[in-house]
Amino acid sequence: MNPIRVKKLHPLAKLPSYGSPEAAGADLYACLEEPVTILPGETAWISTGIALEVPKGCAGLVYARSGMAAKRGLAPANKVGVVDSDYRGEIKVVLLNHGTQPQTVENGERVAQFIIAPVYTPAYELTEELSDTHRGEGGFGSTGV
């Protein structure tokens, strides 16, 4: 795979990096002049200080870091952020504090993980009928026991 071009927008910015050789997501790091405290139930925009080029035909997906979510109650407010391949602005993470205690994010702290994934962008076509399937119109919980 070709390398992803990353532009540092701030001298404190860190490039995304993998925590282990087979990690799926690269860690994104907070790029902050001063710590940011997020109160319970509130959100805060966390700068990463970087912009990058997602390859055409792909999307960059911003996911929670499991340890941060489980131990501190901090996770992206939109659950999964989507970075389109034509976006060239700063990557930011909107963290929501799901917990009961204020949480402080420090400069250089790992705040999310970033995955590059292929996307399929079909045209949408209006129709009167859809093909039949075994499941049909069964919705939430319809395939459970």
mmCIF file of C-alpha atoms in Angstrom, residues 1-2 6-7 10 14 17 26 29 32 38 47 52 55 57-58 60 62 66-67 73 100-101 109 116 126 138-139 144:
data_model
loop_
_atom_site.group_PDB
_atom_site.id
_atom_site.type_symbol
_atom_site.label_atom_id
_atom_site.label_comp_id
_atom_site.label_asym_id
_atom_site.label_seq_id
_atom_site.Cartn_x
_atom_site.Cartn_y
_atom_site.Cartn_z
ATOM 1 C CA MET A 1 0.000 0.000 0.000
ATOM 2 C CA ASN A 2 1.180 3.500 -0.778
ATOM 3 C CA VAL A 6 0.272 13.933 5.973
ATOM 4 C CA LYS A 7 0.740 17.680 6.418
ATOM 5 C CA HIS A 10 1.099 22.823 13.905
ATOM 6 C CA LYS A 14 2.310 14.076 15.685
ATOM 7 C CA SER A 17 1.136 5.752 14.274
ATOM 8 C CA ALA A 26 -3.453 4.237 13.498
ATOM 9 C CA TYR A 29 -2.920 12.412 18.770
ATOM 10 C CA LEU A 32 -3.283 21.229 22.061
ATOM 11 C CA ILE A 38 -14.563 17.782 29.108
ATOM 12 C CA SER A 47 -7.357 19.224 17.224
ATOM 13 C CA LEU A 52 -3.939 14.194 5.183
ATOM 14 C CA PRO A 55 -6.783 7.876 -1.321
ATOM 15 C CA GLY A 57 -11.988 5.384 -3.634
ATOM 16 C CA CYS A 58 -11.425 5.213 0.125
ATOM 17 C CA GLY A 60 -10.812 7.689 6.494
ATOM 18 C CA VAL A 62 -12.258 7.929 12.939
ATOM 19 C CA SER A 66 -11.310 1.211 23.276
ATOM 20 C CA GLY A 67 -9.217 1.928 26.372
ATOM 21 C CA GLY A 73 -15.852 7.390 29.074
ATOM 22 C CA THR A 100 -19.648 10.820 35.428
ATOM 23 C CA GLN A 101 -16.357 12.623 36.066
ATOM 24 C CA GLU A 109 -2.485 12.046 24.095
ATOM 25 C CA ILE A 116 -8.489 3.820 5.740
ATOM 26 C CA LEU A 126 -35.821 4.455 -8.030
ATOM 27 C CA GLY A 138 -37.895 -8.100 9.358
ATOM 28 C CA GLY A 139 -36.186 -5.284 11.273
ATOM 29 C CA GLY A 144 -32.549 -13.237 16.982
#
